[in-house]
Short mmCIF file of C-alpha atoms in Angstrom, two decimals:
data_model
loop_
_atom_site.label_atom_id
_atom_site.label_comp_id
_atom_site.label_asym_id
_atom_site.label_seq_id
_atom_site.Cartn_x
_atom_site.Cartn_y
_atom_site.Cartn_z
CA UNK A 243 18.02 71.39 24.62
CA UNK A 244 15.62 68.78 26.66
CA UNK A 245 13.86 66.33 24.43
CA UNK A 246 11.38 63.78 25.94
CA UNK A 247 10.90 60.94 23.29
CA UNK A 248 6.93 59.92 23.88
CA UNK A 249 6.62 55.91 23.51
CA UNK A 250 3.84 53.66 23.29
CA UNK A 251 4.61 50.67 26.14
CA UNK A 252 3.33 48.07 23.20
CA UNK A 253 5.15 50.07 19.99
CA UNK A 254 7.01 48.53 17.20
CA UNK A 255 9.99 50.72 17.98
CA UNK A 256 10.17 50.38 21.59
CA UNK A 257 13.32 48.24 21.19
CA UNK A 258 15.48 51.49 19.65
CA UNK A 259 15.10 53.53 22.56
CA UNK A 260 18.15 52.66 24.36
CA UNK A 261 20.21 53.89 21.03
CA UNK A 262 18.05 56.90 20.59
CA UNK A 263 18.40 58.16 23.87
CA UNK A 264 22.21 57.20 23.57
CA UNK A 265 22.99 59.22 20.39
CA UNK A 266 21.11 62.15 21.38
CA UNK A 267 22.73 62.69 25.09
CA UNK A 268 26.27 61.96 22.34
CA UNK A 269 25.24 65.21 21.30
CA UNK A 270 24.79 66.91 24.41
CA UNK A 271 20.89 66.71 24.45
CA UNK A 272 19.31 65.88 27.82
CA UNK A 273 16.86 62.84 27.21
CA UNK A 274 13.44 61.72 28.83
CA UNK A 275 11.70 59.04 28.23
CA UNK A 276 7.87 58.94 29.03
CA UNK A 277 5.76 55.83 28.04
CA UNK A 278 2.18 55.60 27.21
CA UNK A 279 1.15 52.07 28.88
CA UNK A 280 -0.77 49.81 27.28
CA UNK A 281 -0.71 51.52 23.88
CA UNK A 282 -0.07 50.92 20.38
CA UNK A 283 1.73 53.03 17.36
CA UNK A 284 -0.80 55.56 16.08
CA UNK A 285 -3.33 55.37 19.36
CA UNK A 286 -4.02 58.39 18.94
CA UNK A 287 -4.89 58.36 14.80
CA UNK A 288 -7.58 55.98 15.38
CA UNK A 289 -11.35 56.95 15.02
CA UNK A 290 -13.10 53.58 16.27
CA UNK A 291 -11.23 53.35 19.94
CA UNK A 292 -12.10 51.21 22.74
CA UNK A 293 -12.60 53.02 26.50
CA UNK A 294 -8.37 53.09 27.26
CA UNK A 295 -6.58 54.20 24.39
CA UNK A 296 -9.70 57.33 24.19
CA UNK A 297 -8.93 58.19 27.57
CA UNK A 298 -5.20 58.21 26.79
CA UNK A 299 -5.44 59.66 23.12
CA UNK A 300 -7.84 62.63 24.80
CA UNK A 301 -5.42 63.18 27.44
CA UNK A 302 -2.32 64.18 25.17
CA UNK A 303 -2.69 67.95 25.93
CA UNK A 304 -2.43 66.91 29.61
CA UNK A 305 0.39 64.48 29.22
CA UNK A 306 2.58 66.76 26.87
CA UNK A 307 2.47 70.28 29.80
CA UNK A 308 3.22 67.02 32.76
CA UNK A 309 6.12 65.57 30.76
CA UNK A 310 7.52 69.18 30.01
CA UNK A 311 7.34 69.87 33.44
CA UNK A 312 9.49 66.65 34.55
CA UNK A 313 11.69 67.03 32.06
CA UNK A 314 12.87 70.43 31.95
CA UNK A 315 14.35 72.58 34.66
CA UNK A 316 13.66 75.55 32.48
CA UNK A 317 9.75 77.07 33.07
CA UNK A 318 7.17 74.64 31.81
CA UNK A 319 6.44 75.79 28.41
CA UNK A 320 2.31 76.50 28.44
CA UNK A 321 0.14 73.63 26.46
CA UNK A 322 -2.83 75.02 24.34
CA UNK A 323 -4.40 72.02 22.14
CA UNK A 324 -4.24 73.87 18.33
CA UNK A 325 -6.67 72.97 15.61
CA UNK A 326 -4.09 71.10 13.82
CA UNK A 327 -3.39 68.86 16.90
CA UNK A 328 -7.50 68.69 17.11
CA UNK A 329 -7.13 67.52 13.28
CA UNK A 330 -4.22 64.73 13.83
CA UNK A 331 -5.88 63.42 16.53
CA UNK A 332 -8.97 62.34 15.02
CA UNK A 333 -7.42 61.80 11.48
CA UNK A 334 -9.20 58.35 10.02
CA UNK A 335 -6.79 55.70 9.36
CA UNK A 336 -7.45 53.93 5.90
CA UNK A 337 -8.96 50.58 6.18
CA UNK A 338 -8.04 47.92 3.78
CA UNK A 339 -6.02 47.78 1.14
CA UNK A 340 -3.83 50.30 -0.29
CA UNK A 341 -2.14 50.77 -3.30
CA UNK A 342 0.86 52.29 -3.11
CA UNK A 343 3.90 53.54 -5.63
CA UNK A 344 4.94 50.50 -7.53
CA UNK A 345 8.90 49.50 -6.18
CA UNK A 346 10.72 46.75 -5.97
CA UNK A 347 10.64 44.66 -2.64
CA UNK A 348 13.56 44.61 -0.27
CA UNK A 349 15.23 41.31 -1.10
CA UNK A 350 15.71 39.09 1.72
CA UNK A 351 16.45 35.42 3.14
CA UNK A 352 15.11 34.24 6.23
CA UNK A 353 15.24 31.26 8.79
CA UNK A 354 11.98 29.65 9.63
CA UNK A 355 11.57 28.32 13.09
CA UNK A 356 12.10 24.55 11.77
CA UNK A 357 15.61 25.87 10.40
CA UNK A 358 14.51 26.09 6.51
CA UNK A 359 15.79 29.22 4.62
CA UNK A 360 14.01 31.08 2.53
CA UNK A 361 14.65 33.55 -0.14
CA UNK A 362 12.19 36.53 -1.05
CA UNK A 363 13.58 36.25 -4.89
CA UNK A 364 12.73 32.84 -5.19
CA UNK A 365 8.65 33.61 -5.20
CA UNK A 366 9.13 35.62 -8.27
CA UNK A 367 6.73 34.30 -10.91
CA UNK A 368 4.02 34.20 -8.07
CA UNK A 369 1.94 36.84 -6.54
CA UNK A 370 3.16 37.04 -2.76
CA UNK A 371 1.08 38.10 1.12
CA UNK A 372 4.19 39.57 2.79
CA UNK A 373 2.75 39.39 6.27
CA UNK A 374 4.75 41.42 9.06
CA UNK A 375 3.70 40.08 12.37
CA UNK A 376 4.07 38.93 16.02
CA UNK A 377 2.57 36.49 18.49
CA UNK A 378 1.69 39.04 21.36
CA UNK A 379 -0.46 40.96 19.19
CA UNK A 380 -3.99 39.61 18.93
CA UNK A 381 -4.74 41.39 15.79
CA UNK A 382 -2.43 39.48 14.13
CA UNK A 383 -3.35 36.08 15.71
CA UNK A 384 -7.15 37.10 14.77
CA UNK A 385 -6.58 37.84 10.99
CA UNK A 386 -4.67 34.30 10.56
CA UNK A 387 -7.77 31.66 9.71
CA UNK A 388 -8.59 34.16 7.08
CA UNK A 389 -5.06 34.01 5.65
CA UNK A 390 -4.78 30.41 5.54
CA UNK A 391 -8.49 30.39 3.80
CA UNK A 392 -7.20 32.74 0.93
CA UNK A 393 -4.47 30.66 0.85
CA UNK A 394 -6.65 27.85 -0.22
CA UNK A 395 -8.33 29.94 -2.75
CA UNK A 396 -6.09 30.52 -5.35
CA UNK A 397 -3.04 27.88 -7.57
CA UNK A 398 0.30 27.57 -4.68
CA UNK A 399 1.53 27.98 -8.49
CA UNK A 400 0.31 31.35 -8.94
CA UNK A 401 0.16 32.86 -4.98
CA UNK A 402 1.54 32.35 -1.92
CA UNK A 403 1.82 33.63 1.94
CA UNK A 404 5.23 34.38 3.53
CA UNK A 405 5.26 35.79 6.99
CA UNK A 406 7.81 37.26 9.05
CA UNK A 407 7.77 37.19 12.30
CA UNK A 408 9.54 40.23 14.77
CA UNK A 409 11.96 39.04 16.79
CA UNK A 410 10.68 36.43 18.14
CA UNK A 411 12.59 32.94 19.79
CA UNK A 412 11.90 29.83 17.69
CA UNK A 413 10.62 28.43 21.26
CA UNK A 414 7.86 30.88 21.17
CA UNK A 415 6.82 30.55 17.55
CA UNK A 416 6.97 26.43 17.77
CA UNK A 417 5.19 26.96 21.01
CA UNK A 418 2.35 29.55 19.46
CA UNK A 419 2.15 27.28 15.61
CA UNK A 420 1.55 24.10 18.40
CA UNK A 421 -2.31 26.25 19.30
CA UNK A 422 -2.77 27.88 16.38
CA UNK A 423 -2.66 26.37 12.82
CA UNK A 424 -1.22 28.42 10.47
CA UNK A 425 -0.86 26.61 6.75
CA UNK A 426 2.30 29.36 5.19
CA UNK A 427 5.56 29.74 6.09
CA UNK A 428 7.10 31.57 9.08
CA UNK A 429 10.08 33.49 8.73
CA UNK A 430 12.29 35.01 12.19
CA UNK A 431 13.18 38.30 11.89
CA UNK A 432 15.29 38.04 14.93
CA UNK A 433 17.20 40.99 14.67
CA UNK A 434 14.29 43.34 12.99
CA UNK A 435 16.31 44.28 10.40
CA UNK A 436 14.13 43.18 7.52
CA UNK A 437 10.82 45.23 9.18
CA UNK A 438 13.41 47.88 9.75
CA UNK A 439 13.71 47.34 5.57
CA UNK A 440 10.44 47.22 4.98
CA UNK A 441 9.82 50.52 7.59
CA UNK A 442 6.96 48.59 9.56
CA UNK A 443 5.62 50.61 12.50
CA UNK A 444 2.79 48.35 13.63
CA UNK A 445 1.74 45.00 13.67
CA UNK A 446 0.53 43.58 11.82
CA UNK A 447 1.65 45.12 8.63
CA UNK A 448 1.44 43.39 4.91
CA UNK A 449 2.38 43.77 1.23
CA UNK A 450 1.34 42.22 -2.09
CA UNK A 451 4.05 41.70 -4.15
CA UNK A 452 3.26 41.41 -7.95
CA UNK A 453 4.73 38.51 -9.83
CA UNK A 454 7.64 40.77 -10.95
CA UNK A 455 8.35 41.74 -7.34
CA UNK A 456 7.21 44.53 -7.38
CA UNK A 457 5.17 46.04 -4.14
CA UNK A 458 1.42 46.79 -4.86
CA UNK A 459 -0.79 47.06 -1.96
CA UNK A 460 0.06 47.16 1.97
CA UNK A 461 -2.58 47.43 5.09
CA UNK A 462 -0.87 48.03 8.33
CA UNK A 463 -3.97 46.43 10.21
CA UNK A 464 -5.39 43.20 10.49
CA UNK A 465 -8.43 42.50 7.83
CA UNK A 466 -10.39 39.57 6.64
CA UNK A 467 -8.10 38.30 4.03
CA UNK A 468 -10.71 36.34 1.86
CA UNK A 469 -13.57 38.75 1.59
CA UNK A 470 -13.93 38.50 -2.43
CA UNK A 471 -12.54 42.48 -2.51
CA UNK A 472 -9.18 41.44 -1.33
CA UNK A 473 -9.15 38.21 -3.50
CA UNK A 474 -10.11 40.05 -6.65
CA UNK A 475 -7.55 42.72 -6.33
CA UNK A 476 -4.92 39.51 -5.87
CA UNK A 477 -6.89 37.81 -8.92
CA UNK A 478 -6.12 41.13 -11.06
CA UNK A 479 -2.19 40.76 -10.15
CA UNK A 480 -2.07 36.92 -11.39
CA UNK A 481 -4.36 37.70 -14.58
CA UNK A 482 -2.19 40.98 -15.26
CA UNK A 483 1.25 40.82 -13.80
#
């Protein structure tokens, strides 16, 4: 049957299209591809929007019954917005941390951009920031001053910052850490397959780790990592690992 796969032009995932559209046409499925410029994952979850990504998230209705229409040689299939499309659309994301089931964190070992390896396993003992994140995305670049204060806040014996970057060159993170000072590690995920791991679908996207490895919390938005809620919750993992 036709399937049009709906993309955000700025999503995490934009990268797997090629092999998405490639294994379903395998199976005999004809394959569209219609992109939502400008956009991020989730647009349309979002309560607090700027002027854009409302136009675009109200507009789904209108973009779903034009995209049937250019993708299928059948007769367009008629578009009436439901309640629980009224619902999703205006669901509130959560701010802030969240904790979530305790696990054990993907194990992995990473280049930095100056060539030093790094291994996840070796921070155990420590409460860890897993930061997911990339230097296109302003909401990452914004939340970084308050990462390096927190880092400042608390024993390098007791908590530290990791961050991975998504598949970016080590030209363009030594060219971005030359403007912006950033005081933890950065790790190249140059093939995404540790944010595949860790199932990130927007940047940025982080994780405390517990000093048994162990995940904790995650927020998959930028935040002001050293208002005293954030650093108490990290106090309660070091006092009670």
């Amino acid at each position: 049957m036709p399937i049009t796969i709906v993309q955000p032009s700025e999503g995490t995932y934009r990268w797997k299209l090629p092999e998405l559209q490639a294994t379903l046409e395998k199976e005999g499925s004809r394959v569209s591809i219609a992109a939502i410029a400008g956009m991020r994952d989730w647009y349309f979850l979002r309560r607090q929007l700027d002027e854009p990504t409302r136009i675009a998230r109200d507009d789904i209705p209108n973009q779903l019954q034009n995209w049937l229409t250019l993708s299928s040689s059948m007769k367009p299939l008629l578009y009436k917005p439901s309640k629980e499309l009224e619902e999703f659309a205006v669901t509130q994301r959560v701010k802030g941390l969240v904790e979530i089931s305790e696990r054990e964190a993907p194990r992995f070992e990473l280049q930095s951009a100056k060539g030093q390896s790094l291994n996840l396993s070796d921070k155990r003992g420590k409460v860890v920031l897993l930061n997911f994140w990339a230097s296109w995305c302003p909401p990452c670049v914004k939340e970084i001053p308050s990462m390096n204060r927190l880092a400042q806040s608390f024993d390098a014996n007791q908590f530290e910052i990791v961050s991975v970057n998504f598949k970016e060159s080590p030209e363009v993170i030594t060219e971005f850490m030359s403007q912006v000072q950033v005081d933890f590690p950065v790790l190249m995920d140059l093939d995404g397959k540790v944010s595949a791991e860790y199932e990130i679908f927007s940047f940025p996207s982080s994780f405390l780790i517990d000093a048994k490895g162990q995940l904790r919390y995650s927020v998959n938005a930028a935040i002001e990592w050293d208002e005293e809620a954030v650093k108490q919750i990290i106090q309660e993992l070091i006092t009670h690992p």
